[in-house]
CSV table of C-alpha atoms in Angstrom, one decimal:
chain,number,residue,atom,x,y,z
A,28,MET,CA,3.2,19.8,-9.8
A,29,THR,CA,4.1,18.8,-6.3
A,30,LYS,CA,6.1,15.7,-6.0
A,31,VAL,CA,4.2,13.1,-3.8
A,32,GLY,CA,6.1,10.2,-2.1
A,33,LEU,CA,3.4,7.3,-0.7
A,34,LEU,CA,4.2,5.6,2.6
A,35,PHE,CA,2.5,2.2,3.6
A,36,PRO,CA,2.4,1.3,7.2
A,37,GLY,CA,3.3,-2.2,8.5
A,38,GLN,CA,2.3,-4.8,11.1
A,39,GLY,CA,1.4,-2.9,14.4
A,40,SER,CA,-0.9,-0.4,13.0
A,41,GLN,CA,-3.8,-2.3,13.1
A,42,TYR,CA,-6.7,-1.4,15.4
A,43,VAL,CA,-10.5,-2.8,15.6
A,44,GLY,CA,-12.7,-0.1,13.6
A,45,MET,CA,-9.8,0.5,11.0
A,46,ALA,CA,-11.3,1.1,7.4
A,47,LYS,CA,-14.8,2.3,8.9
A,48,THR,CA,-14.7,5.6,7.6
A,49,LEU,CA,-13.1,4.9,4.2
A,50,THR,CA,-15.3,2.0,3.3
A,51,GLU,CA,-18.8,4.0,4.4
A,52,ARG,CA,-17.7,6.9,2.1
A,53,HIS,CA,-16.2,4.9,-0.8
A,54,ALA,CA,-17.4,2.2,-3.1
A,55,ALA,CA,-14.1,1.5,-4.4
A,56,ALA,CA,-12.8,0.9,-1.0
A,57,ARG,CA,-15.7,-1.6,0.0
A,58,ARG,CA,-15.1,-3.5,-3.3
A,59,THR,CA,-11.3,-3.8,-2.6
A,60,PHE,CA,-12.4,-5.8,0.8
A,61,GLU,CA,-15.0,-7.8,-1.2
A,62,GLU,CA,-12.0,-8.6,-3.4
A,63,ALA,CA,-9.9,-9.7,-0.6
A,64,GLY,CA,-12.7,-11.7,0.8
A,65,ASP,CA,-13.1,-13.6,-2.4
A,66,CYS,CA,-9.5,-14.2,-2.5
A,67,LEU,CA,-9.1,-15.6,1.2
A,68,GLY,CA,-12.5,-17.1,1.5
A,69,TRP,CA,-13.3,-14.9,4.9
A,70,ASP,CA,-14.7,-11.6,5.6
A,71,VAL,CA,-11.7,-9.2,5.9
A,72,LEU,CA,-13.9,-6.0,6.4
A,73,ARG,CA,-15.8,-7.8,9.4
A,74,LEU,CA,-12.6,-8.7,10.9
A,75,CYS,CA,-11.5,-5.0,10.8
A,76,LEU,CA,-14.5,-3.5,12.0
A,77,GLU,CA,-16.1,-6.0,14.4
A,78,GLY,CA,-13.0,-8.5,15.2
A,79,ASP,CA,-11.6,-8.7,18.7
A,80,ILE,CA,-8.3,-7.3,18.8
A,81,ALA,CA,-6.4,-10.4,19.4
A,82,ALA,CA,-7.8,-12.0,16.2
A,83,LEU,CA,-6.9,-8.7,14.3
A,84,THR,CA,-3.4,-8.6,15.8
A,85,ALA,CA,-2.5,-12.4,14.8
A,86,THR,CA,0.0,-12.2,12.2
A,87,ALA,CA,-1.8,-14.2,9.5
A,88,ASN,CA,-4.6,-11.9,9.8
A,89,ALA,CA,-3.3,-8.6,10.3
A,90,GLN,CA,-0.9,-8.5,7.2
A,91,PRO,CA,-4.0,-9.3,4.8
A,92,ALA,CA,-6.2,-6.7,6.6
A,93,ILE,CA,-3.4,-4.1,6.7
A,94,LEU,CA,-2.5,-4.6,3.1
A,95,THR,CA,-6.4,-4.7,2.0
A,96,HIS,CA,-6.7,-1.3,3.5
A,97,SER,CA,-3.7,0.2,2.2
A,98,VAL,CA,-4.9,-0.8,-1.3
A,99,ALA,CA,-8.4,0.4,-0.8
A,100,ALA,CA,-7.0,4.0,0.5
A,101,TYR,CA,-4.7,4.1,-2.8
A,102,ARG,CA,-7.7,3.3,-5.0
A,103,VAL,CA,-9.7,6.1,-3.4
A,104,TRP,CA,-6.8,8.4,-3.3
A,105,THR,CA,-6.4,8.0,-6.8
A,106,GLU,CA,-10.0,8.1,-8.0
A,107,LEU,CA,-10.4,11.4,-6.1
A,108,TYR,CA,-7.0,13.2,-7.0
A,109,GLY,CA,-5.8,11.2,-9.9
A,110,ASP,CA,-2.1,11.8,-8.5
A,111,ARG,CA,1.0,9.7,-9.7
A,112,PRO,CA,3.8,9.8,-7.1
A,113,VAL,CA,7.2,10.1,-7.6
A,114,VAL,CA,8.2,7.0,-5.4
A,115,GLY,CA,6.7,4.8,-2.6
A,116,GLY,CA,7.5,2.7,0.1
A,117,GLY,CA,6.4,0.6,2.8
A,118,HIS,CA,7.2,-0.7,6.4
A,119,SER,CA,8.0,-4.4,6.1
A,120,LEU,CA,4.5,-5.5,5.2
A,121,GLY,CA,3.9,-2.3,3.7
A,122,GLU,CA,6.5,-2.9,1.0
A,123,PHE,CA,4.1,-5.5,-0.4
A,124,SER,CA,1.0,-3.2,-0.2
A,125,ALA,CA,3.6,-0.8,-2.2
A,126,LEU,CA,4.3,-3.4,-4.9
A,127,ALA,CA,0.5,-4.2,-5.2
A,128,CYS,CA,-0.4,-0.5,-5.5
A,129,SER,CA,2.3,0.2,-8.3
A,130,GLY,CA,1.4,-2.8,-10.4
A,131,VAL,CA,4.3,-5.1,-9.7
A,132,LEU,CA,2.1,-7.8,-8.1
A,133,SER,CA,-1.7,-8.2,-8.7
A,134,PHE,CA,-4.1,-7.4,-5.6
A,135,ALA,CA,-5.0,-11.2,-5.5
A,136,ASP,CA,-1.6,-12.4,-5.7
A,137,ALA,CA,-0.6,-9.8,-3.1
A,138,VAL,CA,-3.0,-10.5,-0.6
A,139,ARG,CA,-2.7,-14.3,-0.7
A,140,ILE,CA,1.0,-13.9,-0.4
A,141,VAL,CA,1.1,-11.6,2.6
A,142,ARG,CA,-1.4,-14.5,4.3
A,143,HIS,CA,0.8,-17.1,3.3
A,144,ARG,CA,3.7,-14.8,4.9
A,145,GLY,CA,1.8,-14.5,8.0
A,146,GLU,CA,1.1,-17.9,8.4
A,147,LEU,CA,4.9,-18.8,8.0
A,148,MET,CA,5.9,-16.1,10.4
A,149,GLN,CA,3.3,-17.0,12.8
A,150,ALA,CA,4.0,-20.8,12.8
A,151,ALA,CA,7.9,-19.9,12.9
A,152,ASP,CA,7.6,-17.8,16.1
A,153,GLY,CA,5.3,-20.7,17.7
A,154,THR,CA,8.2,-22.2,19.8
A,155,ALA,CA,9.9,-18.9,20.3
A,156,ASP,CA,7.4,-16.7,22.1
A,157,GLY,CA,8.9,-13.6,20.4
A,158,GLY,CA,8.2,-10.1,20.4
A,159,MET,CA,9.4,-6.6,19.3
A,160,ALA,CA,9.7,-3.0,20.8
A,161,ALA,CA,10.8,0.6,19.9
A,162,ILE,CA,13.5,2.0,21.7
A,163,SER,CA,13.8,5.6,21.5
A,164,GLY,CA,16.4,8.1,23.2
A,165,MET,CA,19.4,5.8,23.2
A,166,ASP,CA,22.5,5.8,21.0
A,167,ASP,CA,23.4,2.7,19.0
A,168,ASP,CA,26.7,2.0,21.0
A,169,ARG,CA,24.7,1.8,24.2
A,170,LEU,CA,22.0,-0.1,22.8
A,171,GLU,CA,24.2,-2.5,21.1
A,172,ARG,CA,26.4,-3.4,24.5
A,173,LEU,CA,22.6,-4.0,26.2
A,174,LEU,CA,21.9,-6.2,23.4
A,175,GLU,CA,25.2,-8.0,23.6
A,176,GLU,CA,24.7,-8.6,27.3
A,177,ILE,CA,21.1,-10.1,27.2
A,178,ARG,CA,22.6,-12.2,24.1
A,179,SER,CA,25.4,-13.7,26.3
A,180,GLU,CA,22.7,-15.0,28.6
A,181,GLY,CA,21.5,-17.0,26.0
A,182,ALA,CA,18.6,-15.3,24.6
A,183,ILE,CA,18.0,-14.1,20.9
A,184,LEU,CA,17.8,-10.0,20.6
A,185,VAL,CA,18.7,-8.1,17.7
A,186,VAL,CA,18.1,-4.7,15.9
A,187,ALA,CA,15.2,-5.3,13.6
A,188,GLY,CA,14.4,-1.7,12.3
A,189,VAL,CA,16.2,1.6,12.1
A,190,ASN,CA,13.1,3.6,12.1
A,191,SER,CA,14.5,7.1,12.4
A,192,ALA,CA,17.7,9.0,14.0
A,193,HIS,CA,16.5,8.4,17.4
A,194,GLN,CA,14.5,5.3,17.1
A,195,ARG,CA,15.2,1.6,16.9
A,196,VAL,CA,13.2,-1.4,16.9
A,197,VAL,CA,14.4,-4.8,18.5
A,198,SER,CA,13.2,-8.2,18.0
A,199,GLY,CA,13.7,-11.5,19.8
A,200,HIS,CA,12.6,-13.4,23.0
A,201,ARG,CA,10.2,-11.9,24.8
A,202,THR,CA,11.8,-12.8,28.1
A,203,ALA,CA,15.0,-11.0,26.6
A,204,LEU,CA,12.8,-7.9,25.7
A,205,GLU,CA,11.5,-8.2,29.3
A,206,ARG,CA,15.2,-8.0,30.6
A,207,LEU,CA,15.9,-5.1,28.1
A,208,ALA,CA,12.8,-3.0,29.4
A,209,ARG,CA,14.2,-3.6,33.1
A,210,ARG,CA,17.5,-2.4,32.0
A,211,ILE,CA,16.1,0.7,30.2
A,212,GLU,CA,14.2,1.4,33.2
A,213,GLY,CA,15.3,4.7,34.7
A,214,LEU,CA,17.8,5.6,31.9
A,215,ALA,CA,16.9,8.4,29.4
A,216,ALA,CA,15.3,6.5,27.0
A,217,LYS,CA,11.9,5.0,26.4
A,218,TYR,CA,11.0,1.3,25.8
A,219,THR,CA,7.7,0.5,23.8
A,220,PRO,CA,6.3,-2.7,23.2
A,221,LEU,CA,4.8,-3.4,19.8
A,222,ASN,CA,1.2,-4.5,18.9
A,223,VAL,CA,2.8,-7.6,16.8
A,224,GLY,CA,2.7,-11.6,17.3
A,225,ALA,CA,6.1,-12.5,16.6
A,226,ALA,CA,10.0,-11.8,16.6
A,227,PHE,CA,9.8,-10.3,13.1
A,228,HIS,CA,13.2,-9.5,11.2
A,229,SER,CA,15.1,-11.6,13.3
A,230,PRO,CA,17.1,-14.9,13.2
A,231,PHE,CA,13.7,-16.6,14.3
A,232,MET,CA,12.3,-16.1,10.8
A,233,ALA,CA,15.2,-18.0,8.6
A,234,ASP,CA,12.9,-21.1,8.0
A,235,ALA,CA,9.9,-19.2,7.1
A,236,ALA,CA,12.2,-17.0,4.8
A,237,ALA,CA,13.2,-20.1,3.0
A,238,GLN,CA,9.6,-21.4,2.5
A,239,PHE,CA,8.5,-18.2,1.4
A,240,ARG,CA,10.9,-17.7,-1.4
A,241,ILE,CA,9.6,-20.8,-2.9
A,242,ARG,CA,5.7,-18.9,-2.7
A,243,LEU,CA,7.8,-15.8,-4.3
A,244,GLU,CA,9.2,-17.9,-7.1
A,245,ASP,CA,5.7,-18.5,-8.4
A,246,CYS,CA,4.5,-14.9,-8.7
A,247,VAL,CA,4.2,-13.0,-11.8
A,248,TYR,CA,6.0,-9.5,-11.4
A,249,GLY,CA,4.9,-6.6,-13.6
A,250,ALA,CA,6.6,-3.5,-14.2
A,251,PRO,CA,6.2,-0.7,-11.5
A,252,SER,CA,4.1,2.3,-12.6
A,253,TRP,CA,6.5,4.1,-9.9
A,254,PRO,CA,9.6,3.1,-8.1
A,255,VAL,CA,8.9,0.9,-4.9
A,256,LEU,CA,11.9,1.0,-2.2
A,257,SER,CA,13.3,-2.1,-0.8
A,258,ASN,CA,13.5,-2.2,3.0
A,259,VAL,CA,16.8,-4.2,2.8
A,260,THR,CA,18.5,-1.5,1.0
A,261,GLY,CA,16.4,1.5,1.0
A,262,THR,CA,16.8,1.8,-2.6
A,263,PRO,CA,14.1,0.8,-5.6
A,264,HIS,CA,14.0,-2.6,-6.2
A,265,VAL,CA,14.5,-2.0,-10.0
A,266,ASP,CA,18.0,-0.3,-10.5
A,267,GLU,CA,19.1,2.5,-13.4
A,268,GLY,CA,20.3,-0.8,-15.3
A,269,GLY,CA,16.9,-2.3,-15.1
A,270,GLU,CA,17.9,-5.3,-12.8
A,271,VAL,CA,15.2,-6.6,-10.6
A,272,SER,CA,15.5,-7.9,-7.1
A,273,TYR,CA,12.1,-8.7,-6.0
A,274,ILE,CA,12.5,-12.3,-4.8
A,275,GLU,CA,15.9,-12.1,-3.3
A,276,ARG,CA,15.2,-8.9,-1.3
A,277,LEU,CA,11.6,-10.0,-0.2
A,278,THR,CA,13.2,-13.1,1.4
A,279,LEU,CA,16.0,-11.3,3.0
A,280,GLN,CA,13.6,-8.8,4.2
A,281,MET,CA,12.2,-11.5,6.8
A,282,THR,CA,15.5,-11.7,8.7
A,283,ARG,CA,17.3,-8.4,7.8
A,284,PRO,CA,16.3,-5.1,9.8
A,285,VAL,CA,13.9,-2.6,7.9
A,286,GLN,CA,16.2,0.0,6.7
A,287,TRP,CA,13.7,2.8,7.0
A,288,VAL,CA,15.9,5.7,7.4
A,289,ALA,CA,17.6,4.8,4.1
A,290,CYS,CA,14.3,4.6,2.6
A,291,MET,CA,13.4,8.1,3.6
A,292,GLU,CA,16.7,9.1,2.3
A,293,THR,CA,16.0,8.0,-1.1
A,294,MET,CA,12.6,9.7,-0.9
A,295,ARG,CA,14.5,13.0,-0.3
A,296,ALA,CA,16.7,11.9,-3.2
A,297,TYR,CA,13.6,11.9,-5.3
A,298,GLU,CA,12.7,15.4,-4.0
A,299,VAL,CA,9.7,14.3,-2.2
A,300,GLU,CA,7.7,17.5,-1.5
A,301,GLN,CA,4.8,15.7,0.3
A,302,THR,CA,4.0,12.5,1.6
A,303,VAL,CA,0.7,10.5,1.9
A,304,GLU,CA,0.4,7.6,4.2
A,305,LEU,CA,-2.3,5.0,2.8
A,306,GLY,CA,-3.5,2.5,5.6
A,307,PRO,CA,-4.4,2.6,9.1
A,308,GLY,CA,-2.7,4.9,11.3
A,309,SER,CA,0.1,7.5,11.0
A,310,VAL,CA,3.3,6.1,12.3
A,311,LEU,CA,5.1,6.6,9.2
A,312,THR,CA,3.7,10.2,8.7
A,313,ARG,CA,5.2,11.1,12.0
A,314,LEU,CA,8.6,9.6,11.2
A,315,TRP,CA,8.8,11.4,8.3
A,316,GLN,CA,7.9,14.7,10.0
A,317,SER,CA,10.6,13.6,12.3
A,318,PHE,CA,12.9,13.3,9.6
A,319,ARG,CA,11.9,16.2,7.4
A,320,PRO,CA,9.9,18.8,10.0
A,321,ALA,CA,9.1,21.2,7.2
A,322,GLY,CA,7.8,18.5,4.9
A,323,ASP,CA,4.1,18.5,3.8
A,324,SER,CA,2.3,15.2,5.2
A,325,GLU,CA,-1.3,13.6,5.0
A,326,TYR,CA,-2.5,10.2,6.0
A,327,SER,CA,-5.5,8.5,5.0
A,328,ASP,CA,-6.7,8.0,8.3
A,329,ASP,CA,-7.0,11.7,8.8
A,330,PRO,CA,-11.2,11.8,7.6
A,331,ARG,CA,-10.3,15.3,5.8
A,332,LEU,CA,-7.8,13.4,3.2
A,333,LEU,CA,-10.5,11.1,1.8
A,334,ALA,CA,-13.4,12.9,2.9
A,335,GLN,CA,-14.8,13.6,-0.5
A,336,SER,CA,-17.4,11.4,-1.6
A,337,ARG,CA,-18.5,10.3,-5.2
A,338,ALA,CA,-22.6,11.3,-5.6
A,339,ALA,CA,-23.2,7.7,-6.5
A,340,ASP,CA,-21.6,6.1,-3.0
A,341,ILE,CA,-23.7,8.3,-0.8
A,342,PRO,CA,-27.1,9.7,-2.2
A,343,GLY,CA,-27.6,13.4,-1.7
A,344,THR,CA,-23.8,14.0,-1.4
A,345,ALA,CA,-22.3,16.6,-3.7
A,346,HIS,CA,-19.3,15.5,-5.4
A,347,THR,CA,-16.2,18.0,-4.7
A,348,SER,CA,-12.3,17.7,-5.8
A,349,ARG,CA,-9.0,19.6,-5.9
A,350,GLY,CA,-10.0,20.9,-8.9
A,351,ASP,CA,-13.0,22.1,-10.9
A,352,ALA,CA,-15.1,19.1,-12.2
A,353,GLY,CA,-15.8,18.8,-15.7
A,354,LEU,CA,-13.5,18.1,-18.6
A,355,ALA,CA,-10.2,18.7,-16.6
A,356,ASP,CA,-11.3,16.0,-14.2
A,357,PHE,CA,-12.4,13.5,-17.0
A,358,LEU,CA,-9.1,11.7,-17.6
A,359,PRO,CA,-7.9,11.3,-13.9
A,360,ARG,CA,-11.5,10.0,-13.1
A,361,CYS,CA,-10.9,7.5,-15.9
A,362,LEU,CA,-7.5,6.2,-14.0
A,363,GLY,CA,-9.2,6.1,-10.9
A,364,ILE,CA,-12.0,3.8,-12.3
A,365,ALA,CA,-9.5,1.7,-13.8
A,366,VAL,CA,-7.5,1.3,-10.8
A,367,ALA,CA,-10.6,0.7,-8.6
A,368,THR,CA,-12.2,-2.1,-10.8
A,369,ARG,CA,-11.5,-5.6,-9.9
A,370,ASN,CA,-9.8,-8.1,-12.1
A,371,ASN,CA,-12.1,-11.3,-12.7
A,372,ARG,CA,-9.5,-12.9,-14.9
A,373,THR,CA,-5.9,-14.1,-15.1
A,374,ASP,CA,-4.4,-13.8,-18.4
A,375,ALA,CA,-1.1,-11.8,-17.8
A,376,GLU,CA,-0.1,-11.0,-21.4
A,377,ALA,CA,-4.1,-9.9,-22.1
A,378,TYR,CA,-3.7,-7.8,-19.0
A,379,ARG,CA,-0.8,-6.3,-20.0
A,380,THR,CA,-2.0,-5.1,-23.6
A,381,GLY,CA,-5.7,-4.5,-22.8
A,382,VAL,CA,-5.2,-2.7,-19.1
A,383,LEU,CA,-1.6,-1.6,-18.3
A,384,GLU,CA,-0.4,-0.3,-21.8
A,385,PRO,CA,-3.7,1.9,-22.4
A,386,TYR,CA,-3.7,2.9,-18.7
A,387,ARG,CA,0.0,4.4,-18.9
A,388,ALA,CA,-0.8,6.0,-22.2
A,389,VAL,CA,-3.7,7.8,-20.4
A,390,GLU,CA,-1.3,8.5,-17.3
A,391,ARG,CA,1.0,10.2,-19.7
A,392,LEU,CA,-1.6,12.4,-21.2
A,393,VAL,CA,-2.7,13.6,-17.5
A,394,ALA,CA,1.0,14.3,-16.7
A,395,ALA,CA,1.4,16.3,-20.0
A,396,ASN,CA,-1.8,18.4,-19.7
A,397,ARG,CA,-0.8,19.1,-15.9
A,398,GLU,CA,2.6,20.3,-17.1
A,399,SER,CA,1.2,22.6,-19.8
A,400,GLY,CA,-1.9,23.9,-17.9
A,401,GLU,CA,-3.8,22.9,-21.1
A,402,PRO,CA,-7.2,21.2,-21.0
A,403,PRO,CA,-7.4,17.8,-22.6
A,404,SER,CA,-8.4,17.7,-26.3
A,405,GLU,CA,-11.7,15.8,-27.4
A,406,ASP,CA,-9.1,13.1,-29.0
A,407,GLN,CA,-7.5,12.8,-25.5
A,408,LEU,CA,-11.0,12.4,-23.8
A,409,ARG,CA,-11.8,10.0,-26.2
A,410,GLN,CA,-8.3,7.7,-25.5
A,411,GLY,CA,-9.4,7.9,-21.8
A,412,TRP,CA,-12.8,6.5,-22.6
A,413,ASP,CA,-11.5,3.7,-24.9
A,414,MET,CA,-8.9,2.9,-22.3
A,415,LEU,CA,-12.1,2.1,-19.7
A,416,LEU,CA,-13.6,0.1,-22.2
A,417,SER,CA,-10.4,-2.1,-22.8
A,418,VAL,CA,-10.0,-2.5,-18.9
A,419,PHE,CA,-13.7,-3.4,-18.4
A,420,GLU,CA,-13.5,-6.0,-21.2
A,421,THR,CA,-10.2,-7.2,-20.1
A,422,LYS,CA,-10.8,-7.6,-16.6
A,423,GLY,CA,-14.2,-9.2,-17.4
A,424,THR,CA,-16.3,-6.3,-15.5
A,425,GLU,CA,-19.9,-7.3,-15.3
A,426,ALA,CA,-22.3,-5.2,-17.8
A,427,SER,CA,-24.2,-3.7,-14.7
A,428,GLU,CA,-21.1,-2.2,-13.1
A,429,ARG,CA,-19.7,-0.9,-16.3
A,430,ARG,CA,-23.3,0.9,-16.7
A,431,MET,CA,-22.9,2.3,-13.6
A,432,ARG,CA,-19.5,3.4,-13.5
A,433,LEU,CA,-19.8,5.2,-17.0
A,434,THR,CA,-22.9,6.8,-16.4
A,435,THR,CA,-21.7,8.4,-13.1
A,436,LEU,CA,-18.5,9.6,-14.8
A,437,ILE,CA,-20.8,11.0,-17.7
A,438,LYS,CA,-23.2,12.9,-15.3
A,439,GLU,CA,-20.2,14.0,-12.8
A,440,THR,CA,-18.1,15.6,-15.7
A,441,GLY,CA,-20.7,17.1,-18.1
A,442,THR,CA,-19.6,15.0,-20.8
A,443,ASP,CA,-22.9,13.8,-22.1
A,444,ASN,CA,-22.3,15.6,-25.3
A,445,LEU,CA,-19.4,13.4,-26.1
A,446,PHE,CA,-20.3,9.9,-24.5
A,447,SER,CA,-22.9,7.7,-24.3
A,448,VAL,CA,-23.2,4.3,-22.2
A,449,PRO,CA,-23.2,1.3,-24.7
A,450,LYS,CA,-26.2,-0.7,-24.9
A,451,PRO,CA,-25.5,-4.5,-24.3
A,452,ASN,CA,-23.8,-6.4,-27.2
A,453,GLU,CA,-22.6,-2.9,-28.5
A,454,GLY,CA,-18.8,-2.2,-28.4
A,455,GLY,CA,-17.4,-2.5,-24.9
A,456,PHE,CA,-20.1,-4.5,-23.2
A,457,ALA,CA,-20.8,-8.3,-22.6
A,458,SER,CA,-24.7,-9.3,-22.3
């Protein structure tokens, strides 16, 4: 089985019209944006599709918008393919997208956290007038000398990201960035301003980081379903000894450089054969290709990756998948439905026993069947079905949505001889 690594983009990847194809084709993506809107009290999808670029680029808006796009793409990717990555990593904001998709943070928590993070970062930049830029084609010693010269003139300007062997990101006062652009002009290097609203990953964010830590301490952190890499260290948040570092590292991430090269080195150590970038744009895909030119890469903004459509989503559209539809596709479909179903309740213990544990048991079945090449047994199919009923009950899913999802599952996998949709007040349904 191909070892897949997931990439989640950060701020700067937003653009007006993002998620249009995704939400037009897939109900799971639309529901994700609706869920985000319920959490925040404003229409996230409308901002992505129709908002002006200034509003979308505002830090407090861009962060929840990009995270929602990434989670929506992940849910669709899982629903279509049922794949499980060996590791995942996100660039800056994208680290929170990865944590949400891996199950460390609930989606509701994640979207509220990054909204708060964006507000703090935007406020911290209010008196600094800061920005960021990518510098390509300049060695580290030469770049550091230029930064030091500009800092000696009373400005703040620091390395904020190590993106590739040939690209660094710098962050600081906009006037300092302008000086740097002038000094680079004429050299064999490229200066590219970034589409962000503040001087992230710099000393300007120190006060915001201290306030953000308080919010992080209030969060509930679950066990990841796959390893998530830290921007600060380039290694998984949960180490081999089981130590967890979410609060400390996510706080430091606001003022420290993004160690993206270290993250990609770790992905190589996981023997990643293919990357899939989930979210707007393809910046991280291009960075991976510069790191592993022979590597296989896909990104969700490429219409071909998530072009497959559920018959229930678009009337008259036939469903296709990587494999033949039917029994072999039943359990991956169950996993995709479970991920795409909104959680309407907040009981963490009930979520663990009613969602996470049965979901991971079915994940293990899917992995074992793929490894052996054997089709699932009837008992295994029933385990997937029972998992879905448990997920619906635990998440408080409305009866109409349960019926729609189960009816579509039965129809598309040809399992009407094994399963029937429960009637209201029968097992697995609320009236």
